[in-house]
């Protein structure tokens, strides 16, 4: 009788679409991780990630293991319904579901765009452009009943063919490497059978349109009620190349499906690999009392024998916000090994949770990859229950070679607004009152002259920028006169990025080492004070500097400026005894108009300026008010 009940429960789970994993499908077969030749890539030369030693000294920029796009990423979403499953929502509804700030239909905690802005600390703005609905050639049941994923492949080609005359697919090659990053197909109705038909998945194709390859795409169902987990999860496969984290638990959206409406955050290891938060590298010689906030940094201890492949990482995870569904808080430790492709067997995982209560699947032979291990309070290290980690207290936690790790963490505190712990053991008592850890060291830096007897010579370079009003974070690129800056500093232009220190400058002239924008960038309020990104707060203007090219991208928060507004923001670079401050006066232009259909916008006011979606000028209207000759795409028109 028990066997029958267990079997019945299992079959019930297999038939319940909202409770199972979506898939990665490559050449018609399910895989746990993209194979090497099919991994998503992103050509982002300026996307270096800050990494620190415990002394907080920046070290060599790290190359991401996974694709690491930054800034505004345009994604295409194509809608399709069927004769036996008609569209349950409108195109406008889908646009809000994917893009609207604060989207809350059916209980969703924000839109898909909100999710990625939040987990990336504002560094990734995934913006979907939606087309549809297209009525498929066959009923939905026809595609669902084909073997394996042949039904989804057939629908994918059909959808691409239909929308080809209407869409410029090259627009979604964000890094201009000849391959699109984000093509989504959303179909009416629910997924039916796991591993067959139209079951939600991230897929691969050999399609080529508008001069670009459409290799990676994803397919998501739209049953009529909104939720964001599936779209967020499949985007993780498609855009970044993250694997399915089987035997991992609820601690990441790439793991279990813990919550459809408020998906768990991306784990801090993946976030640090993207550069969304810093890595703090630890060695066996370090002794340091640390204080950290939830999701602020990711500590990394590399296997000395295989430093490029294997290591332990940990961070403070608290069950609030995106992680509200988790059953505990504290230090969450993970063991990674890049030589293992995905999580395909419980005893050897590419990324696993090192549970404080010793019950890793790799230790107990757990054969259940879902829904266990779920989450548990005993997975977290914290005061009172599991206050330390070492080879002595956790002899079963070794490198995959069987060698001891050599890592020691003691005196782990009680979870609260911050969490303290000691690296190396025997932290000096005086550090407990004086050490502020990464939380304060990354906030506000003093003026260089206050910490050095050397007189700092300050030079100021002033710039004026005219910024169009835009509802999509469009930017204007400003040349920071890198050649002139290099001469003043006594450097080669190519040396600037590696040798200088970069700061934001507060209105009183003090230097702030905390970056709040994308990469080496800042958000500012109306008075030029440095603030964090917050659509509902006081962040108004951003300046994201690329030190490798000595340019910066200037833009504004949507719906926060009006024509004629003016702001002054300042950033600075310091090298030895020299400081160069960039003072940028930003003036907002007249009202803009979005052009999404060139045919219907042929006539307008003569002389109006036309910009592409990246904020670059592409021409102006003729004396007769006609548009210049433009390829299909989306443009912004600014009144003369």
Coordinates of C-alpha atoms in Angstrom, one line a residue:
X1 CA 0.0 0.0 0.0
X2 CA 2.8 2.4 0.9
X3 CA 4.5 1.7 -2.5
X4 CA 1.3 2.6 -4.3
X5 CA 0.9 5.8 -2.4
X6 CA 4.5 6.9 -3.0
X7 CA 4.1 6.0 -6.7
X8 CA 0.9 8.0 -6.9
X9 CA 2.5 11.0 -5.3
X10 CA 5.4 10.8 -7.7
X11 CA 3.1 10.7 -10.7
X12 CA 1.2 13.6 -9.3
X13 CA 4.4 15.6 -9.1
X14 CA 5.4 14.7 -12.6
X15 CA 2.1 15.9 -14.0
X16 CA 2.1 19.2 -12.1
X17 CA 3.6 21.8 -14.4
X18 CA 4.1 24.5 -11.8
X19 CA 6.3 22.3 -9.6
X20 CA 9.0 20.9 -11.9
X21 CA 12.3 22.1 -13.3
X22 CA 12.4 23.7 -16.7
X23 CA 15.2 22.4 -18.9
X24 CA 18.2 23.3 -21.1
X25 CA 17.8 21.6 -24.5
X26 CA 20.7 21.3 -26.8
X27 CA 20.3 19.7 -30.2
X28 CA 17.1 18.0 -29.1
X29 CA 18.5 16.6 -25.8
X30 CA 18.1 17.6 -22.2
X31 CA 21.4 18.7 -20.5
X32 CA 22.2 20.0 -17.0
X33 CA 24.5 22.6 -18.4
X34 CA 25.4 24.1 -21.8
X35 CA 28.3 22.2 -23.4
X36 CA 31.5 24.2 -23.9
X37 CA 30.8 24.9 -27.6
X38 CA 27.3 26.2 -26.8
X39 CA 27.8 28.4 -23.8
X40 CA 26.5 31.9 -24.0
X41 CA 29.2 34.6 -24.3
X42 CA 29.1 38.4 -24.0
X43 CA 31.8 40.7 -25.4
X44 CA 32.0 43.2 -22.6
X45 CA 35.6 44.4 -22.4
X46 CA 34.8 47.0 -19.8
X47 CA 33.0 44.6 -17.5
X48 CA 36.0 43.9 -15.1
X49 CA 34.9 42.9 -11.7
X50 CA 36.3 44.3 -8.5
X51 CA 38.0 41.7 -6.3
X52 CA 39.8 42.4 -3.0
X53 CA 42.3 40.8 -0.7
X54 CA 41.4 41.0 2.9
X55 CA 43.5 44.2 3.1
X56 CA 40.9 45.7 0.7
X57 CA 43.6 46.2 -1.9
X58 CA 42.1 45.8 -5.5
X59 CA 43.7 42.9 -7.3
X60 CA 43.8 42.0 -10.9
X61 CA 40.4 42.1 -12.6
X62 CA 38.7 38.7 -12.8
X63 CA 37.3 37.3 -16.0
X64 CA 33.8 35.9 -15.4
X65 CA 33.3 32.2 -15.8
X66 CA 29.9 32.8 -17.2
X67 CA 28.7 35.3 -19.7
X68 CA 28.5 38.7 -17.9
X69 CA 26.5 41.4 -19.8
X70 CA 26.2 44.8 -18.2
X71 CA 23.9 47.8 -18.5
X72 CA 20.9 47.9 -20.8
X73 CA 20.3 44.6 -22.5
X74 CA 17.5 44.5 -25.1
X75 CA 15.5 41.3 -25.2
X76 CA 12.9 40.2 -27.8
X77 CA 9.7 38.5 -26.7
X78 CA 7.5 36.9 -29.4
X79 CA 3.9 35.9 -28.4
X80 CA 2.1 33.0 -30.0
X81 CA -1.4 31.4 -29.4
X82 CA -3.4 28.6 -30.9
X83 CA -6.8 27.8 -32.2
X84 CA -7.4 25.6 -29.2
X85 CA -5.6 27.9 -26.7
X86 CA -6.3 31.6 -27.4
X87 CA -4.2 34.5 -25.9
X88 CA -5.2 34.9 -22.3
X89 CA -3.7 38.4 -21.9
X90 CA -2.9 41.4 -24.1
X91 CA 0.4 42.5 -25.5
X92 CA 0.3 45.5 -23.1
X93 CA -0.2 43.1 -20.2
X94 CA 2.9 41.1 -21.2
X95 CA 4.9 44.3 -21.6
X96 CA 4.0 45.3 -18.0
X97 CA 4.8 41.7 -16.7
X98 CA 8.2 41.9 -18.2
X99 CA 9.2 45.6 -17.7
X100 CA 6.9 47.6 -15.4
X101 CA 8.4 48.9 -12.2
X102 CA 6.6 47.5 -9.3
X103 CA 4.4 45.0 -11.3
X104 CA 2.2 43.2 -8.8
X105 CA -0.5 41.5 -10.9
X106 CA -1.6 38.1 -9.3
X107 CA 0.8 38.8 -6.4
X108 CA 4.1 39.1 -8.4
X109 CA 6.9 40.9 -6.5
X110 CA 7.9 43.1 -9.4
X111 CA 8.4 42.5 -13.1
X112 CA 11.2 40.3 -14.7
X113 CA 13.1 43.6 -15.2
X114 CA 12.7 44.5 -11.5
X115 CA 14.1 41.1 -10.5
X116 CA 17.3 41.5 -12.4
X117 CA 17.8 45.1 -11.5
X118 CA 17.5 44.1 -7.9
X119 CA 19.8 41.1 -7.8
X120 CA 22.4 42.9 -10.0
X121 CA 22.5 46.0 -7.8
X122 CA 21.2 48.0 -10.7
X123 CA 24.0 46.8 -13.1
X124 CA 21.8 44.8 -15.4
X125 CA 18.7 46.4 -17.0
X126 CA 16.9 43.6 -18.9
X127 CA 14.4 45.3 -21.1
X128 CA 12.0 43.2 -23.2
X129 CA 10.4 44.5 -26.4
X130 CA 7.2 42.5 -27.2
X131 CA 5.6 41.6 -30.5
X132 CA 2.4 39.5 -31.0
X133 CA 0.1 37.7 -30.9
X134 CA 0.7 35.3 -33.8
X135 CA -1.8 32.4 -34.3
X136 CA 0.2 29.2 -34.9
X137 CA -0.5 27.0 -37.9
X138 CA -1.6 24.0 -35.7
X139 CA -3.5 23.5 -32.5
X140 CA -1.4 23.5 -29.3
X141 CA -2.2 19.8 -28.8
X142 CA -0.4 19.1 -32.1
X143 CA 2.9 20.5 -30.9
X144 CA 2.5 19.0 -27.4
X145 CA 2.1 15.5 -28.7
X146 CA 5.2 15.3 -30.9
X147 CA 8.2 13.3 -29.6
X148 CA 10.7 15.0 -27.3
X149 CA 11.2 18.7 -28.1
X150 CA 10.4 18.4 -31.8
X151 CA 7.1 20.3 -31.2
X152 CA 8.9 23.3 -29.7
X153 CA 11.5 23.3 -32.5
X154 CA 8.8 23.3 -35.1
X155 CA 7.0 26.2 -33.3
X156 CA 10.2 28.1 -32.9
X157 CA 11.0 28.1 -36.6
X158 CA 7.4 29.0 -37.4
X159 CA 7.4 32.0 -35.0
X160 CA 10.8 33.3 -36.3
X161 CA 9.5 33.1 -39.9
X162 CA 6.4 35.0 -39.1
X163 CA 8.0 37.8 -37.2
X164 CA 11.1 38.2 -39.5
X165 CA 9.5 41.0 -41.7
X166 CA 8.4 42.8 -38.6
X167 CA 11.5 42.6 -36.3
X168 CA 15.1 43.6 -36.7
X169 CA 16.7 40.6 -35.0
X170 CA 20.2 42.3 -35.1
X171 CA 18.9 44.8 -32.5
X172 CA 19.1 42.0 -29.9
X173 CA 22.8 41.3 -30.6
X174 CA 23.7 43.7 -27.8
X175 CA 27.5 43.2 -27.9
X176 CA 27.6 43.1 -31.7
X177 CA 29.4 39.8 -31.9
X178 CA 27.0 38.3 -34.5
X179 CA 24.9 36.4 -32.0
X180 CA 21.7 37.5 -30.2
X181 CA 21.6 37.2 -26.4
X182 CA 17.9 37.1 -25.5
X183 CA 15.1 35.8 -27.7
X184 CA 12.0 34.6 -25.9
X185 CA 8.9 32.8 -27.1
X186 CA 5.9 33.0 -24.8
X187 CA 3.0 30.8 -25.8
X188 CA -0.6 30.7 -24.6
X189 CA -1.6 28.0 -22.2
X190 CA 0.4 25.9 -19.7
X191 CA 3.2 23.5 -20.3
X192 CA 1.9 20.0 -20.1
X193 CA 4.5 17.2 -20.1
X194 CA 8.0 17.5 -18.7
X195 CA 10.6 16.9 -21.3
X196 CA 8.2 16.9 -24.2
X197 CA 6.3 19.2 -26.6
X198 CA 6.3 22.9 -25.4
X199 CA 7.6 22.3 -21.9
X200 CA 9.4 25.5 -20.8
X201 CA 13.1 25.4 -21.6
X202 CA 16.1 27.2 -22.9
X203 CA 17.0 26.0 -26.3
X204 CA 19.5 26.2 -29.2
X205 CA 19.0 26.8 -32.9
X206 CA 21.0 27.3 -36.1
X207 CA 18.6 30.1 -37.3
X208 CA 20.1 33.2 -38.8
X209 CA 18.1 36.4 -39.4
X210 CA 19.1 40.0 -40.2
X211 CA 22.8 39.0 -40.3
X212 CA 22.9 37.5 -36.8
X213 CA 22.7 34.0 -35.4
X214 CA 19.8 33.2 -33.1
X215 CA 21.5 30.5 -31.2
X216 CA 20.0 30.8 -27.7
X217 CA 16.3 31.3 -27.0
X218 CA 13.9 30.3 -24.3
X219 CA 10.3 29.2 -24.3
X220 CA 7.9 30.1 -21.4
X221 CA 4.2 29.3 -21.0
X222 CA 1.5 31.8 -20.3
X223 CA -1.4 30.0 -18.6
X224 CA -3.4 33.2 -17.9
X225 CA -2.1 34.1 -14.4
X226 CA 1.2 35.9 -14.0
X227 CA 4.3 34.6 -12.3
X228 CA 7.9 35.5 -12.9
X229 CA 9.9 32.4 -11.8
X230 CA 10.0 30.5 -15.1
X231 CA 10.9 33.5 -17.2
X232 CA 13.6 34.6 -14.7
X233 CA 15.0 31.0 -14.5
X234 CA 15.1 30.4 -18.3
X235 CA 16.7 33.8 -18.8
X236 CA 19.5 32.6 -16.4
X237 CA 20.2 29.7 -18.8
X238 CA 19.9 31.7 -22.0
X239 CA 21.7 35.0 -21.2
X240 CA 24.4 34.0 -18.6
X241 CA 24.7 30.2 -19.2
X242 CA 24.0 29.3 -15.6
X243 CA 23.3 25.5 -15.2
X244 CA 20.3 23.8 -13.4
X245 CA 21.4 23.4 -9.8
X246 CA 20.1 19.9 -9.0
X247 CA 20.7 18.6 -5.5
X248 CA 21.3 22.2 -4.4
X249 CA 18.1 23.3 -2.8
X250 CA 16.1 26.5 -2.6
X251 CA 19.1 28.8 -2.1
X252 CA 19.1 30.1 -5.7
X253 CA 16.5 30.6 -8.5
X254 CA 18.7 28.3 -10.6
X255 CA 18.1 25.6 -8.0
X256 CA 14.6 24.6 -6.8
X257 CA 11.4 26.4 -7.8
X258 CA 10.9 27.8 -4.3
X259 CA 8.5 30.6 -5.2
X260 CA 6.8 31.5 -8.4
X261 CA 5.8 35.1 -7.5
X262 CA 8.8 36.1 -5.5
X263 CA 11.7 34.0 -6.8
X264 CA 14.8 33.5 -4.6
X265 CA 17.7 35.7 -5.5
X266 CA 20.6 34.5 -7.6
X267 CA 23.2 33.0 -5.3
X268 CA 26.0 35.3 -4.2
X269 CA 28.7 33.2 -6.0
X270 CA 27.0 33.7 -9.3
X271 CA 26.4 37.4 -8.5
X272 CA 30.1 38.0 -7.7
X273 CA 31.1 36.2 -10.8
X274 CA 29.0 38.7 -12.7
X275 CA 30.6 41.6 -10.9
X276 CA 27.3 42.6 -9.2
X277 CA 29.0 42.3 -5.8
X278 CA 32.8 42.0 -5.0
X279 CA 34.7 38.9 -4.3
X280 CA 36.9 39.1 -1.2
X281 CA 39.8 36.6 -1.6
X282 CA 41.0 34.8 1.5
X283 CA 44.2 32.8 2.1
X284 CA 45.4 30.4 4.9
X285 CA 47.6 33.2 6.3
X286 CA 44.7 35.7 6.8
X287 CA 43.5 36.6 10.3
X288 CA 40.6 39.1 10.2
X289 CA 37.4 39.9 12.1
X290 CA 34.8 40.6 9.4
X291 CA 31.5 42.4 9.5
X292 CA 29.2 42.1 6.4
X293 CA 25.7 42.8 5.4
X294 CA 23.4 40.4 3.6
X295 CA 24.3 39.9 -0.1
X296 CA 27.1 42.6 0.1
X297 CA 30.2 40.6 -0.8
X298 CA 31.2 37.0 -1.5
X299 CA 34.2 35.6 0.3
X300 CA 36.3 33.2 -1.7
X301 CA 39.0 30.7 -0.7
X302 CA 40.6 29.0 -3.6
X303 CA 42.0 25.5 -3.5
X304 CA 45.8 26.2 -3.6
X305 CA 46.4 23.2 -5.8
X306 CA 43.7 24.2 -8.3
X307 CA 43.1 27.9 -7.8
X308 CA 41.5 28.4 -11.2
X309 CA 39.0 25.5 -10.8
X310 CA 38.0 24.8 -7.2
X311 CA 37.2 26.7 -4.1
X312 CA 34.9 27.5 -1.2
X313 CA 32.8 30.6 -1.1
X314 CA 30.5 32.1 1.6
X315 CA 28.3 35.1 2.2
X316 CA 25.7 36.4 4.6
X317 CA 22.3 35.3 3.5
X318 CA 19.2 36.6 5.3
X319 CA 15.6 35.4 4.8
X320 CA 14.2 38.7 3.8
X321 CA 13.2 40.3 0.5
X322 CA 13.9 37.9 -2.4
X323 CA 15.1 35.3 0.1
X324 CA 12.1 35.5 2.3
X325 CA 11.0 31.9 1.6
X326 CA 14.3 30.5 3.0
X327 CA 14.0 28.8 6.4
X328 CA 17.1 30.3 8.0
X329 CA 19.7 33.0 8.0
X330 CA 23.5 33.1 8.5
X331 CA 26.7 32.3 6.6
X332 CA 25.9 30.1 3.6
X333 CA 28.9 28.2 2.3
X334 CA 29.3 26.7 -1.2
X335 CA 31.8 24.4 -2.8
X336 CA 32.5 25.0 -6.5
X337 CA 34.5 23.1 -9.1
X338 CA 34.4 24.4 -12.6
X339 CA 35.9 21.1 -14.0
X340 CA 32.6 19.4 -13.2
X341 CA 29.9 20.1 -15.8
X342 CA 26.7 20.9 -14.0
X343 CA 25.0 19.1 -11.2
X344 CA 24.4 15.7 -12.7
X345 CA 25.2 13.3 -9.8
X346 CA 24.7 13.8 -6.1
X347 CA 28.2 12.8 -5.2
X348 CA 30.0 15.2 -7.5
X349 CA 28.4 18.6 -8.1
X350 CA 29.7 21.6 -9.9
X351 CA 28.2 23.8 -7.1
X352 CA 26.9 22.4 -3.8
X353 CA 25.8 23.8 -0.5
X354 CA 28.2 23.0 2.4
X355 CA 25.5 22.6 5.0
X356 CA 26.3 23.5 8.6
X357 CA 24.5 20.4 9.8
X358 CA 26.8 18.0 7.8
X359 CA 24.0 16.6 5.6
X360 CA 25.3 17.4 2.1
X361 CA 23.7 15.0 -0.5
X362 CA 27.3 14.1 -1.5
X363 CA 27.8 12.7 2.0
X364 CA 24.6 10.8 2.5
X365 CA 24.0 9.4 -1.0
X366 CA 20.8 11.4 -1.4
X367 CA 19.2 10.3 -4.7
X368 CA 16.4 12.9 -4.5
X369 CA 17.4 15.9 -6.6
X370 CA 14.0 17.6 -6.2
X371 CA 12.1 18.9 -4.2
X372 CA 14.7 18.0 -1.5
X373 CA 17.0 19.3 -0.2
X374 CA 14.8 22.4 -0.1
X375 CA 16.0 24.8 2.6
X376 CA 16.6 24.4 6.3
X377 CA 17.8 26.7 9.1
X378 CA 20.5 24.1 9.8
X379 CA 22.2 24.8 6.5
X380 CA 23.5 28.2 7.8
X381 CA 26.5 28.8 10.1
X382 CA 25.6 31.1 13.0
X383 CA 26.1 31.7 16.7
X384 CA 24.7 29.1 19.1
X385 CA 24.2 26.2 16.7
X386 CA 27.1 26.1 14.1
X387 CA 29.5 28.9 15.0
X388 CA 32.6 27.7 13.2
X389 CA 34.0 25.9 10.2
X390 CA 37.4 24.1 10.1
X391 CA 38.9 20.8 8.9
X392 CA 38.7 19.5 12.5
X393 CA 34.9 20.3 13.0
X394 CA 34.0 19.2 9.4
X395 CA 36.4 16.4 8.5
X396 CA 34.1 15.2 5.7
X397 CA 34.3 18.6 3.8
X398 CA 37.4 18.2 1.6
X399 CA 38.5 19.2 -1.8
X400 CA 37.4 16.7 -4.4
X401 CA 40.9 15.2 -4.4
X402 CA 40.3 14.3 -0.7
X403 CA 42.8 16.8 0.6
X404 CA 42.0 19.0 3.6
X405 CA 40.9 22.6 2.8
X406 CA 43.0 24.5 5.5
X407 CA 40.2 27.0 5.9
X408 CA 39.2 28.1 9.4
X409 CA 36.2 30.4 10.3
X410 CA 35.3 31.0 14.0
X411 CA 33.2 33.2 16.2
X412 CA 30.3 33.4 13.7
X413 CA 27.8 35.9 15.2
X414 CA 24.0 36.2 15.4
X415 CA 22.2 37.1 12.1
X416 CA 20.9 40.7 12.2
X417 CA 21.5 43.8 10.1
X418 CA 25.1 42.6 9.9
X419 CA 26.9 39.4 10.7
X420 CA 30.4 39.1 12.2
X421 CA 32.9 36.2 12.0
X422 CA 36.6 35.6 12.4
X423 CA 38.8 34.3 9.5
X424 CA 41.8 32.3 10.6
X425 CA 40.9 32.0 14.3
X426 CA 42.2 34.0 17.2
X427 CA 41.3 37.4 15.9
X428 CA 42.8 40.2 18.0
X429 CA 40.4 41.4 20.6
X430 CA 40.9 45.1 19.7
X431 CA 39.7 44.4 16.1
X432 CA 36.3 43.7 17.4
X433 CA 35.8 47.3 18.3
X434 CA 37.9 48.9 15.5
X435 CA 37.4 46.7 12.5
X436 CA 34.5 47.7 10.3
X437 CA 34.9 45.0 7.7
X438 CA 33.8 45.5 4.1
X439 CA 30.6 47.2 5.1
X440 CA 32.3 50.5 6.1
X441 CA 35.5 50.2 4.0
X442 CA 33.4 50.5 0.9
X443 CA 31.4 53.5 1.9
X444 CA 33.1 56.9 2.2
X445 CA 36.8 57.5 1.7
X446 CA 38.5 60.6 3.1
X447 CA 40.2 63.1 1.0
X448 CA 43.6 61.8 0.0
X449 CA 45.4 64.7 1.8
X450 CA 43.8 63.7 5.1
X451 CA 45.5 60.3 5.1
X452 CA 48.9 61.3 3.7
X453 CA 51.5 63.9 4.4
X454 CA 52.0 64.4 0.6
X455 CA 50.2 67.4 -0.8
X456 CA 47.6 66.4 -3.4
X457 CA 47.4 68.5 -6.5
X458 CA 43.9 68.8 -7.8
X459 CA 43.0 69.6 -11.3
X460 CA 39.4 70.0 -12.5
X461 CA 38.1 69.3 -16.0
X462 CA 34.6 70.7 -16.8
X463 CA 32.2 69.1 -19.2
X464 CA 28.7 70.1 -20.5
X465 CA 26.3 67.3 -21.6
X466 CA 22.8 67.6 -23.1
X467 CA 20.7 64.6 -22.2
X468 CA 17.4 63.6 -23.9
X469 CA 14.4 62.7 -21.8
X470 CA 13.9 58.9 -22.1
X471 CA 11.9 56.3 -20.3
X472 CA 14.4 53.5 -20.8
X473 CA 17.7 54.6 -19.2
X474 CA 19.2 55.7 -22.6
X475 CA 22.6 57.3 -22.2
X476 CA 24.9 59.8 -23.9
X477 CA 28.6 58.8 -24.2
X478 CA 31.1 61.5 -23.0
X479 CA 34.8 61.5 -23.9
X480 CA 36.8 62.2 -20.7
X481 CA 39.9 63.4 -22.6
X482 CA 42.0 60.3 -21.7
X483 CA 45.1 61.5 -23.6
X484 CA 45.1 64.8 -21.7
X485 CA 44.5 63.0 -18.4
X486 CA 47.4 60.6 -19.0
X487 CA 49.8 63.4 -19.6
X488 CA 48.8 65.1 -16.4
X489 CA 49.3 61.9 -14.4
X490 CA 52.5 61.0 -16.2
X491 CA 51.0 57.7 -17.4
X492 CA 50.2 56.0 -20.7
X493 CA 46.5 56.1 -21.5
X494 CA 46.5 52.3 -21.5
X495 CA 47.9 52.3 -17.9
X496 CA 45.1 54.5 -16.3
X497 CA 42.6 51.7 -15.6
X498 CA 45.2 49.6 -13.7
X499 CA 47.1 52.2 -11.8
X500 CA 44.6 54.9 -10.6
X501 CA 42.1 54.9 -7.8
X502 CA 38.6 55.9 -8.8
X503 CA 36.1 57.9 -6.6
X504 CA 32.8 59.7 -6.7
X505 CA 33.0 63.3 -5.4
X506 CA 30.5 64.6 -2.9
X507 CA 29.3 68.2 -3.2
X508 CA 31.6 69.2 -0.3
X509 CA 34.6 67.8 -2.3
X510 CA 35.1 64.7 -0.2
X511 CA 35.9 61.5 -2.0
X512 CA 33.6 58.4 -1.9
X513 CA 35.1 55.1 -2.9
X514 CA 31.8 53.3 -3.0
X515 CA 30.5 52.7 -6.6
X516 CA 26.7 52.7 -6.8
X517 CA 26.2 52.6 -10.6
X518 CA 27.3 50.1 -13.2
X519 CA 30.9 49.0 -12.8
X520 CA 32.9 52.1 -12.0
X521 CA 29.9 54.4 -11.9
X522 CA 27.6 56.3 -9.6
X523 CA 24.1 57.5 -9.2
X524 CA 23.6 61.0 -8.0
X525 CA 20.6 63.0 -6.5
X526 CA 19.5 66.4 -7.6
X527 CA 22.3 68.1 -5.5
X528 CA 25.1 65.9 -6.8
X529 CA 25.3 63.7 -3.7
X530 CA 26.2 60.0 -4.3
X531 CA 23.2 57.7 -3.7
X532 CA 22.2 54.1 -4.6
X533 CA 19.9 53.2 -7.4
X534 CA 16.3 53.5 -6.3
X535 CA 13.4 54.2 -8.7
X536 CA 11.3 55.3 -5.8
X537 CA 14.0 57.2 -4.1
X538 CA 16.2 60.2 -4.8
X539 CA 18.5 58.8 -7.5
X540 CA 18.3 61.0 -10.6
X541 CA 21.4 61.0 -12.8
X542 CA 24.0 58.3 -13.4
X543 CA 27.6 58.4 -14.7
X544 CA 29.1 55.0 -15.5
X545 CA 32.8 55.5 -16.3
X546 CA 34.8 53.0 -18.5
X547 CA 38.4 53.5 -17.4
X548 CA 39.8 51.4 -20.2
X549 CA 38.4 53.8 -22.9
X550 CA 38.2 56.9 -20.6
X551 CA 34.6 57.6 -21.5
X552 CA 31.5 57.7 -19.4
X553 CA 27.8 57.0 -20.1
X554 CA 25.5 59.7 -18.7
X555 CA 21.8 59.0 -18.3
X556 CA 18.8 59.6 -16.0
X557 CA 16.2 57.7 -14.0
X558 CA 12.9 57.4 -16.0
X559 CA 10.1 59.8 -15.0
X560 CA 12.4 61.8 -12.7
X561 CA 13.5 64.7 -14.9
X562 CA 11.8 67.4 -17.1
X563 CA 13.0 69.6 -19.9
X564 CA 15.4 72.3 -18.7
X565 CA 16.6 70.5 -15.6
X566 CA 20.3 70.9 -14.8
X567 CA 22.5 68.9 -12.5
X568 CA 26.2 68.9 -11.6
X569 CA 27.9 65.6 -10.8
X570 CA 31.6 64.9 -10.0
X571 CA 33.9 62.0 -10.2
X572 CA 37.7 61.8 -9.8
X573 CA 40.8 59.7 -10.4
X574 CA 43.8 59.8 -8.1
X575 CA 47.3 58.7 -8.9
X576 CA 50.1 59.2 -6.4
X577 CA 49.9 62.9 -5.5
X578 CA 47.7 64.0 -8.3
X579 CA 43.9 64.1 -8.5
X580 CA 41.8 64.9 -11.6
X581 CA 38.2 65.8 -10.9
X582 CA 35.6 65.5 -13.7
X583 CA 32.8 68.1 -13.2
X584 CA 29.9 67.3 -15.5
X585 CA 27.0 69.6 -15.9
X586 CA 24.0 67.7 -17.2
X587 CA 21.2 69.6 -18.9
X588 CA 18.0 67.9 -19.9
X589 CA 16.7 68.5 -23.4
X590 CA 13.2 68.9 -24.7
X591 CA 10.6 66.2 -24.8
X592 CA 11.4 63.1 -26.8
X593 CA 9.2 60.8 -28.9
X594 CA 9.7 57.1 -29.2
X595 CA 9.6 55.8 -32.8
X596 CA 8.9 52.1 -33.0
X597 CA 7.2 52.1 -36.5
X598 CA 9.1 54.0 -39.1
X599 CA 6.3 53.8 -41.6
X600 CA 3.7 55.5 -39.4
X601 CA 6.3 58.2 -38.3
X602 CA 7.4 59.3 -41.7
X603 CA 6.2 62.9 -41.2
X604 CA 7.1 65.2 -38.4
X605 CA 8.6 68.6 -37.5
X606 CA 11.5 69.6 -39.8
X607 CA 14.9 69.6 -38.0
X608 CA 14.0 67.3 -35.2
X609 CA 17.0 65.2 -34.1
X610 CA 16.8 61.4 -34.4
X611 CA 18.8 59.1 -32.1
X612 CA 19.1 55.3 -32.1
X613 CA 18.2 53.2 -29.0
X614 CA 21.7 53.6 -27.7
X615 CA 21.5 57.4 -27.6
X616 CA 23.7 58.0 -30.6
X617 CA 22.5 60.6 -33.3
X618 CA 21.6 59.0 -36.6
X619 CA 20.3 62.1 -38.4
X620 CA 17.4 64.6 -38.4
X621 CA 14.2 65.3 -40.2
X622 CA 14.4 67.0 -43.6
X623 CA 13.0 70.4 -44.4
X624 CA 9.8 68.6 -45.5
X625 CA 9.7 66.8 -42.1
X626 CA 10.7 63.4 -43.5
X627 CA 12.8 60.9 -41.6
X628 CA 16.3 60.1 -42.9
X629 CA 16.8 56.6 -44.5
X630 CA 16.8 54.3 -41.5
X631 CA 16.8 50.5 -41.0
X632 CA 13.9 49.0 -39.1
X633 CA 14.3 49.4 -35.4
X634 CA 13.4 51.7 -32.4
X635 CA 14.5 55.4 -32.3
X636 CA 14.1 58.5 -30.2
X637 CA 13.1 61.8 -31.7
X638 CA 13.9 65.1 -30.0
X639 CA 12.1 68.3 -30.8
X640 CA 14.3 71.0 -32.3

